[in-house]
Short mmCIF file of C-alpha atoms and ligand atoms in Angstrom, two decimals:
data_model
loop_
_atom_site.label_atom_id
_atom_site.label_comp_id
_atom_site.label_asym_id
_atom_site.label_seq_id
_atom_site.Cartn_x
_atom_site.Cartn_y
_atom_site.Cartn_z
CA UNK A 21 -12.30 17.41 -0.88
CA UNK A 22 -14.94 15.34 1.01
CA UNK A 23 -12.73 12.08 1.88
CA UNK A 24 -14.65 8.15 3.08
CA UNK A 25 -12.18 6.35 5.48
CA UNK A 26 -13.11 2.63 5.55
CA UNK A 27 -11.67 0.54 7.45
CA UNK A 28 -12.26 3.51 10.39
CA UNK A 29 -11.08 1.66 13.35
CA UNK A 30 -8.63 0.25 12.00
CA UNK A 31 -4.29 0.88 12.59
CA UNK A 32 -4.88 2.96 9.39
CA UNK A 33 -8.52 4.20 9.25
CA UNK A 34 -6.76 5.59 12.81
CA UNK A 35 -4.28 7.43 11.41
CA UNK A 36 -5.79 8.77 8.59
CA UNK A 37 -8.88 10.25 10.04
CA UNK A 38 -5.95 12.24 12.09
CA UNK A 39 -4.13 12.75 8.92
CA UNK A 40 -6.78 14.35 7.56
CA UNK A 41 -7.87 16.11 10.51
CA UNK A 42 -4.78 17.98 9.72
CA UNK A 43 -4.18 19.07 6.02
CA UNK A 44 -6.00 21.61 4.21
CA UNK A 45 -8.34 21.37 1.28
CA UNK A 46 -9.77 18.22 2.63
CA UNK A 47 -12.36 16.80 5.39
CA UNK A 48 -13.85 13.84 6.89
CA UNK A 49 -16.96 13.38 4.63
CA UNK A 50 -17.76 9.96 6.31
CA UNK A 51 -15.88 6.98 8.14
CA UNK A 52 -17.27 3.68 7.41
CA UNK A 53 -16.75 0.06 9.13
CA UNK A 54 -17.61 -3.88 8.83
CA UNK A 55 -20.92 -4.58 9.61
CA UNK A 56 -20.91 -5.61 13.50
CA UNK A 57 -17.96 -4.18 14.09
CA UNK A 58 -18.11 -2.49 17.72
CA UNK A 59 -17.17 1.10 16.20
CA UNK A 60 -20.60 1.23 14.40
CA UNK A 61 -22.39 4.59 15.58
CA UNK A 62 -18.80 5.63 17.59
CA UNK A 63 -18.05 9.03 16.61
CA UNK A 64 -15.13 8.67 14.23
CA UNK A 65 -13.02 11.17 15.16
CA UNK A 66 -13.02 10.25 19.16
CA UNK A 67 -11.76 6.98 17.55
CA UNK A 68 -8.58 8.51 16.24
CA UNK A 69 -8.13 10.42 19.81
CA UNK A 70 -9.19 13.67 18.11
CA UNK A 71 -12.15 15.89 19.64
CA UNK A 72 -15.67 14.45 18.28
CA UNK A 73 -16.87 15.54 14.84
CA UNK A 74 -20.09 14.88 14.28
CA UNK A 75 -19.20 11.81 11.98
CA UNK A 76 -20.38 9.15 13.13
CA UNK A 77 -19.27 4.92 11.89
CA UNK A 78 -21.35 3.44 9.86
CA UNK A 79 -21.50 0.02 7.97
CA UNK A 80 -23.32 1.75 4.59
CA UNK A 81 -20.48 2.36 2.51
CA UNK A 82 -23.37 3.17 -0.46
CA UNK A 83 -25.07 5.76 1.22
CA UNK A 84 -21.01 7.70 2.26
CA UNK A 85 -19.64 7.42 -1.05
CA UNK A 86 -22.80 9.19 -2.39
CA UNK A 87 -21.78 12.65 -0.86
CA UNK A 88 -17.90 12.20 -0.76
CA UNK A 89 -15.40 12.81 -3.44
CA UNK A 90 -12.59 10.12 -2.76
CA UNK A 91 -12.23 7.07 -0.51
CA UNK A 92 -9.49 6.27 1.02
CA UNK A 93 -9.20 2.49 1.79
CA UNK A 94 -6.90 0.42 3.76
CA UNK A 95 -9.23 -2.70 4.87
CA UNK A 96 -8.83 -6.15 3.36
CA UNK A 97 -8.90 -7.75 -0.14
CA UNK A 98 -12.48 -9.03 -0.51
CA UNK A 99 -13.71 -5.25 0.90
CA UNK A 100 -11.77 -3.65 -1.34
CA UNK A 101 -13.16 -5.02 -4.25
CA UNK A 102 -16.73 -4.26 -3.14
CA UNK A 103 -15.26 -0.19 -2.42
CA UNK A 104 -13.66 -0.39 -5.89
CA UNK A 105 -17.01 -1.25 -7.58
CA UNK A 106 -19.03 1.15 -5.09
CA UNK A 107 -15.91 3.82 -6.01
CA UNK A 108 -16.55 3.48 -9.73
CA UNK A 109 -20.43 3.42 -9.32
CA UNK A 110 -20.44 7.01 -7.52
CA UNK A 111 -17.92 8.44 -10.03
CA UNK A 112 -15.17 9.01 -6.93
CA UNK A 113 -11.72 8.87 -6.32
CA UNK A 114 -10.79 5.33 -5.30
CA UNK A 115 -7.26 5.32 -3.22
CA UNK A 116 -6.17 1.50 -2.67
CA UNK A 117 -3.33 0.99 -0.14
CA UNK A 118 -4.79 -2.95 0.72
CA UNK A 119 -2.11 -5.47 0.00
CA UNK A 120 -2.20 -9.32 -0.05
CA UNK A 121 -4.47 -8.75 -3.33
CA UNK A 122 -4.03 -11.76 -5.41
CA UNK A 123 -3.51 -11.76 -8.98
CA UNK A 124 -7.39 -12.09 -9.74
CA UNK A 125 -7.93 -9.27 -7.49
CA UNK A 126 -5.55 -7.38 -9.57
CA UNK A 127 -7.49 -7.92 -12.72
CA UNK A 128 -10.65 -7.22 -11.40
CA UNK A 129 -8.84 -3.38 -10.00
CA UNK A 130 -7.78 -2.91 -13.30
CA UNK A 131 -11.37 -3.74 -14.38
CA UNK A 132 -13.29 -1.05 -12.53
CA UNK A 133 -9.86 1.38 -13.60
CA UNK A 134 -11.72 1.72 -17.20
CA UNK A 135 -14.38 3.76 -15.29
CA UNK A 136 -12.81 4.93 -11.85
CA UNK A 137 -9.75 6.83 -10.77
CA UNK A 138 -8.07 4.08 -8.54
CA UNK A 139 -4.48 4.88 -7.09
CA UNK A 140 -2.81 1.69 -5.99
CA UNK A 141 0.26 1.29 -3.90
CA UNK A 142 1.39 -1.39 -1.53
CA UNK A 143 3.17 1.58 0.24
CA UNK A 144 2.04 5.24 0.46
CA UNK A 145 5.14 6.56 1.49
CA UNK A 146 7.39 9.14 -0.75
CA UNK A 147 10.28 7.10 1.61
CA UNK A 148 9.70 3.79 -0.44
CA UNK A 149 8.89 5.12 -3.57
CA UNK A 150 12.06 6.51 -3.72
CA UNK A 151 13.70 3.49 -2.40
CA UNK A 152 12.00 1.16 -5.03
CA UNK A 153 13.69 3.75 -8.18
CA UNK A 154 17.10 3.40 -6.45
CA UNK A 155 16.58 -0.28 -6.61
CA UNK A 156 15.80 -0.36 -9.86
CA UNK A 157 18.94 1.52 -10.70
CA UNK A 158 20.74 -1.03 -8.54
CA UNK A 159 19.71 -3.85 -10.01
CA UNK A 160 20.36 -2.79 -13.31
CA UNK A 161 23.64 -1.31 -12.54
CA UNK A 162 25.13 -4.35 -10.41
CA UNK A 163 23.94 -7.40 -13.13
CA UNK A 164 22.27 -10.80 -12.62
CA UNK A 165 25.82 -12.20 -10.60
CA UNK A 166 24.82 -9.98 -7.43
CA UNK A 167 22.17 -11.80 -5.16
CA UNK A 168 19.33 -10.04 -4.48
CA UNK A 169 17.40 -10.89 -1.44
CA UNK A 170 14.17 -8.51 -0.27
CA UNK A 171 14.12 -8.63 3.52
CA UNK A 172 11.27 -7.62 5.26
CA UNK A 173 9.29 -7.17 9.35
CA UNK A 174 6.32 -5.94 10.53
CA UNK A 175 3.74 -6.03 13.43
CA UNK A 176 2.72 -9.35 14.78
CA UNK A 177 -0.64 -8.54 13.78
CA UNK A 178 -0.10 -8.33 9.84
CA UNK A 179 -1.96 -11.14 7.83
CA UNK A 180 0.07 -11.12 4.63
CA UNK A 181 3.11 -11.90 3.52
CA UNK A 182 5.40 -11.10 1.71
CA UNK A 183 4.02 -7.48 2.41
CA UNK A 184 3.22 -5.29 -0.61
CA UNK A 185 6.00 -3.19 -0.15
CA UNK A 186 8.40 -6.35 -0.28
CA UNK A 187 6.82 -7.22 -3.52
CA UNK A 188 7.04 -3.78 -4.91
CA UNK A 189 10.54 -3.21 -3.97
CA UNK A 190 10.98 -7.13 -5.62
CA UNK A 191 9.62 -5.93 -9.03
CA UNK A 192 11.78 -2.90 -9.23
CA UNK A 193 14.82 -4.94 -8.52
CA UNK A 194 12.90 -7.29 -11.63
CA UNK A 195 12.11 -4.57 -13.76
CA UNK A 196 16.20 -3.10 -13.74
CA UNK A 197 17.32 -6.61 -14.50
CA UNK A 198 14.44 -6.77 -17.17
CA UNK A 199 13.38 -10.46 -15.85
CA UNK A 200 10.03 -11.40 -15.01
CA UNK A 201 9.28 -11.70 -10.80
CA UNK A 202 6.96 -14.30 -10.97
CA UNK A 203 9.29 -16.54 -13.07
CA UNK A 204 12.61 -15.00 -10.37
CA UNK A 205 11.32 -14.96 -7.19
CA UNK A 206 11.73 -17.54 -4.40
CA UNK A 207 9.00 -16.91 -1.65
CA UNK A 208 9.72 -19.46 1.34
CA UNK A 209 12.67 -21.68 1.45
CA UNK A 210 12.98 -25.05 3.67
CA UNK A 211 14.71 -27.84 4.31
CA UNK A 212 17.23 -29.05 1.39
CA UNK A 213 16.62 -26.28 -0.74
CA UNK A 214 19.64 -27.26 -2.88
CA UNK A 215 22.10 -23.58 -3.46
CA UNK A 216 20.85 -20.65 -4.70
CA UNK A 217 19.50 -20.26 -8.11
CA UNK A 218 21.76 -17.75 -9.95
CA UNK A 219 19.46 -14.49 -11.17
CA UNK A 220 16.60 -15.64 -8.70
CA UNK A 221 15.16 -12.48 -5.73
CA UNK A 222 14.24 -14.10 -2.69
CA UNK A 223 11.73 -12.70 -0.03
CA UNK A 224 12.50 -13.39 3.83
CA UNK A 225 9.69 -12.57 6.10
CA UNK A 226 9.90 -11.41 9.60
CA UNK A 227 6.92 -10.99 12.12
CA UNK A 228 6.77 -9.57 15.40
CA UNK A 229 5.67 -7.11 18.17
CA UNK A 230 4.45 -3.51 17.17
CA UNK A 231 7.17 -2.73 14.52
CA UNK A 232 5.56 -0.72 11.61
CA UNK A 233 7.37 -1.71 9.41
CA UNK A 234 11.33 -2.29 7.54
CA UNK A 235 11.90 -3.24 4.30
CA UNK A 236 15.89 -3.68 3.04
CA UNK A 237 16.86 -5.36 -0.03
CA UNK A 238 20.24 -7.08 -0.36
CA UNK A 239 22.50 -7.40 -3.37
CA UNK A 240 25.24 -9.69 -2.16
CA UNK A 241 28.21 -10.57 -4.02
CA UNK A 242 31.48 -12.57 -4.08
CA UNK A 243 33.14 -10.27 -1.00
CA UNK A 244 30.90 -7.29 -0.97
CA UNK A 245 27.58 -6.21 -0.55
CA UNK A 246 24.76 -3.22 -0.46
CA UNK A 247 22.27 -2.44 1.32
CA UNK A 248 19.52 0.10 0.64
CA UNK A 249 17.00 0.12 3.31
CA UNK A 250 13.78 2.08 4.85
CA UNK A 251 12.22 2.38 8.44
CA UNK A 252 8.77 3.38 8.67
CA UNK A 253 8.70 4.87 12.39
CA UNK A 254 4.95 6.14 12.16
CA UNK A 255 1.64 4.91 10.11
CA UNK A 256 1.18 8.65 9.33
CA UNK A 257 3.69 8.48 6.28
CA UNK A 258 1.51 6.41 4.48
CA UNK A 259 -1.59 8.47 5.69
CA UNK A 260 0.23 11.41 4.43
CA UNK A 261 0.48 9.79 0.89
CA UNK A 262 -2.99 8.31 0.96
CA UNK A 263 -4.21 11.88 1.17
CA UNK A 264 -1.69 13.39 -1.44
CA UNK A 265 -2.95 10.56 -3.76
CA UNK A 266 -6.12 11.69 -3.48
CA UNK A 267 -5.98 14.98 -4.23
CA UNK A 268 -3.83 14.54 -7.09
CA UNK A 269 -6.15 11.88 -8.72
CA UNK A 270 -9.24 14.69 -8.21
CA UNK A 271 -7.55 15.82 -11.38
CA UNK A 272 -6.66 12.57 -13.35
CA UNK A 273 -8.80 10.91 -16.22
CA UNK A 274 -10.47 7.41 -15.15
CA UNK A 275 -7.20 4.68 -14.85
CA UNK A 276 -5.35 2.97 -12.60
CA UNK A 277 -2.36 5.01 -11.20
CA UNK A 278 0.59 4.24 -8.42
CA UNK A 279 2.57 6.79 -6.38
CA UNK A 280 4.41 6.50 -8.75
CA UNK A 281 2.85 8.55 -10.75
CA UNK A 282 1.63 11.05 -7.80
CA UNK A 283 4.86 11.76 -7.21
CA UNK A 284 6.47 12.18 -10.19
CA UNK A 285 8.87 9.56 -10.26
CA UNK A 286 8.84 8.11 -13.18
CA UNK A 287 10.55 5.04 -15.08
CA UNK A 288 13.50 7.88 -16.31
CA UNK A 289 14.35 8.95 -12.78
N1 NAI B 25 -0.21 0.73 1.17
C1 NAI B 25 0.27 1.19 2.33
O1 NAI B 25 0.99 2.21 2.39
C2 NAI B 25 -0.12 0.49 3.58
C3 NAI B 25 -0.93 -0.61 3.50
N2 NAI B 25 -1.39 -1.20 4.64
C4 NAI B 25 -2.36 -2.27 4.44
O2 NAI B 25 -3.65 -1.80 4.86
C5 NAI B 25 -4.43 -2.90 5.31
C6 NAI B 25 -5.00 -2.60 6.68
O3 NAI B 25 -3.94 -2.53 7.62
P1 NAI B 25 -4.25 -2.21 9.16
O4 NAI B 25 -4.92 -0.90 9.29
O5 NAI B 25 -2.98 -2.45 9.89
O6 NAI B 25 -5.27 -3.39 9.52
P2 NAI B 25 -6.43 -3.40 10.60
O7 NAI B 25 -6.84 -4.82 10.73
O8 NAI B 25 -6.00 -2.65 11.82
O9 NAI B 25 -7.60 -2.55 9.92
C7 NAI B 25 -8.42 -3.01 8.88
C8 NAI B 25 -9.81 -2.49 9.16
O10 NAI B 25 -10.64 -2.75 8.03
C9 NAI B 25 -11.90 -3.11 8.50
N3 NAI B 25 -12.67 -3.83 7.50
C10 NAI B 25 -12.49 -5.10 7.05
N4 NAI B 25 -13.46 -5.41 6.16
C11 NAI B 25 -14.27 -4.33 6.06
C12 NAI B 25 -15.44 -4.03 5.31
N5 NAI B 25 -16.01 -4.93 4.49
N6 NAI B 25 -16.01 -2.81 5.46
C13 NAI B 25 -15.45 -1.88 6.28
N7 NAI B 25 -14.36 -2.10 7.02
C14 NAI B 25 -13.76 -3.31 6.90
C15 NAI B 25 -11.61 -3.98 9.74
O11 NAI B 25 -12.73 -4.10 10.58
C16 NAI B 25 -10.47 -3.18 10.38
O12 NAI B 25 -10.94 -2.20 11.28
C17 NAI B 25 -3.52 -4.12 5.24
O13 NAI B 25 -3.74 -4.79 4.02
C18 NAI B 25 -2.12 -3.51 5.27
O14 NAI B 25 -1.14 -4.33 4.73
C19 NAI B 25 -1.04 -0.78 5.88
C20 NAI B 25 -0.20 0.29 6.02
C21 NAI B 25 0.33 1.01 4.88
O1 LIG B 26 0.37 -4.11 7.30
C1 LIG B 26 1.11 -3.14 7.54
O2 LIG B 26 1.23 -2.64 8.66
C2 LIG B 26 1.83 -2.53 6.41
N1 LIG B 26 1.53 -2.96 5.22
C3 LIG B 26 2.09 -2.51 3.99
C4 LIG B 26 2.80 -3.65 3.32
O3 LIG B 26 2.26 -4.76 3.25
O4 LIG B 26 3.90 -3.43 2.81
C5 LIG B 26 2.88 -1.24 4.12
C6 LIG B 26 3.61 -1.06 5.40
O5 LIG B 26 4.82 -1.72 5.35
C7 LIG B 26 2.78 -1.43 6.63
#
């Protein structure tokens, strides 16, 4: 399977072009970057510390997603849109691991879904995935008079926050107390906040040197409390997954699908 990285230079575009440098049944069809950027006409491969490969950067995204099968795209919300459309336009695999997509963003994904195979994820990893079922279970298990509080830190060079995986791991803790996480959740708190709203999910966000990332959620009670929590020690996990999700959506009718549903876990587990 002929694979697009955009976003080439990038922490990710990095460690995918070396992710897929290393698992069969796919290649480096093309590796594509912002217009300007200084990795235009770079070979793509050298970028990712791997021995050149012919492919060189380039800033047409039309002209690589014409002979590619799937693109694999962890850039920034406004490019991500344009891939989706670009995705859907050249009948190819569209896999979306961009996060600080607002709601409107959202729609228009879901949008270009009716024509394109687009897997979505604020986290690649099979780590988190799991995570965000036994949080679910948690939440439904433990009932609305444990706290829960989604704790997250990453990199000092991350531009969103809460991260996607904060908010995922929020609206599985939502979904097994069946409440709604826009209505629950408390995003920043300051000042004379006044105590803690019972059945609300707050976020706390942490920024900071190179860490990759950490994601715990909290339920806290009167005189106990639990903790389920994952480490991401390496970007490759979610390369890994981006990869996986691609494949497995070679073989999937036009929607919008999560890793969720490339790794089987579904709503039963
Ligand atoms: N879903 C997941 O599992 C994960 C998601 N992410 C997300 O992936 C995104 C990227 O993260 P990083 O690689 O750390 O950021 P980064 O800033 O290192 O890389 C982003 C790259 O995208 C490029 N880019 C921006 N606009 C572009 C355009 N129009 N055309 C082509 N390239 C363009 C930038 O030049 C940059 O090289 C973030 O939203 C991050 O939160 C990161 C890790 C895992
Ligand atoms: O920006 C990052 O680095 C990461 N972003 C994703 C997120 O927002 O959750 C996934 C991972 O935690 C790394």
């Amino acid at each position: 399977m002929g694979l697009v990285v955009v976003g080439a230079s990038g922490r990710m575009g990095r460690s995918l072009i070396r992710a897929i440098d290393g698992i069969e049944g796919v290649h480096l069809a093309a590796a594509v970057e912002r217009t300007g950027s200084d990795a235009i006409g770079r070979d793509a491969a050298e970028l990712a510390g791997l021995p050149s490969s012919g492919v060189l950067v380039t800033d047409d995204a039309l002209a690589a997603f014409a002979h590619a099968e799937g693109v694999v795209d962890f850039t920034a919300p406004e490019a991500s849109l344009e891939f989706a459309d670009l995705a859907a336009q050249a009948r190819i695999v569209h896999v979306l691991g961009t996060t600080g997509m607002s709601s409107d963003c959202d729609a228009r994904i879901k949008a270009a879904a009716r024509h394109a195979r687009i897997v979505k994820s604020g986290n690649m990893s099979l780590g988190v995935n799991l995570l965000s079922v036994l949080v679910r279970q948690a939440a439904r298990a433990l009932g609305p008079d444990w706290d829960i509080e989604v704790l997250e830190m990453h990199h000092k060079h991350k531009v969103d926050a809460p991260s996607g995986t904060a908010l995922l791991l929020g609206q599985a803790a939502a979904d097994g107390r069946g409440v709604d996480l826009e209505d629950a959740s408390v995003r920043v708190r300051d000042g004379i906040t006044g105590a803690r709203e019972e059945g609300s999910i707050g976020f706390a966000t942490l920024r900071g040197g190179s860490v990759v990332g950490e994601h715990s959620v909290l339920f806290a009670a009167e005189g106990e409390m639990v903790e389920l929590r994952h480490e991401a020690l390496d970007r490759s996990i979610f390369a890994r997954g981006a990869v996986k999700a691609a494949l497995w959506a070679r073989h999937q009718k036009p929607g919008l699908y999560s890793m969720h549903d490339v790794l089987g876990l579904t709503a039963s587990v």
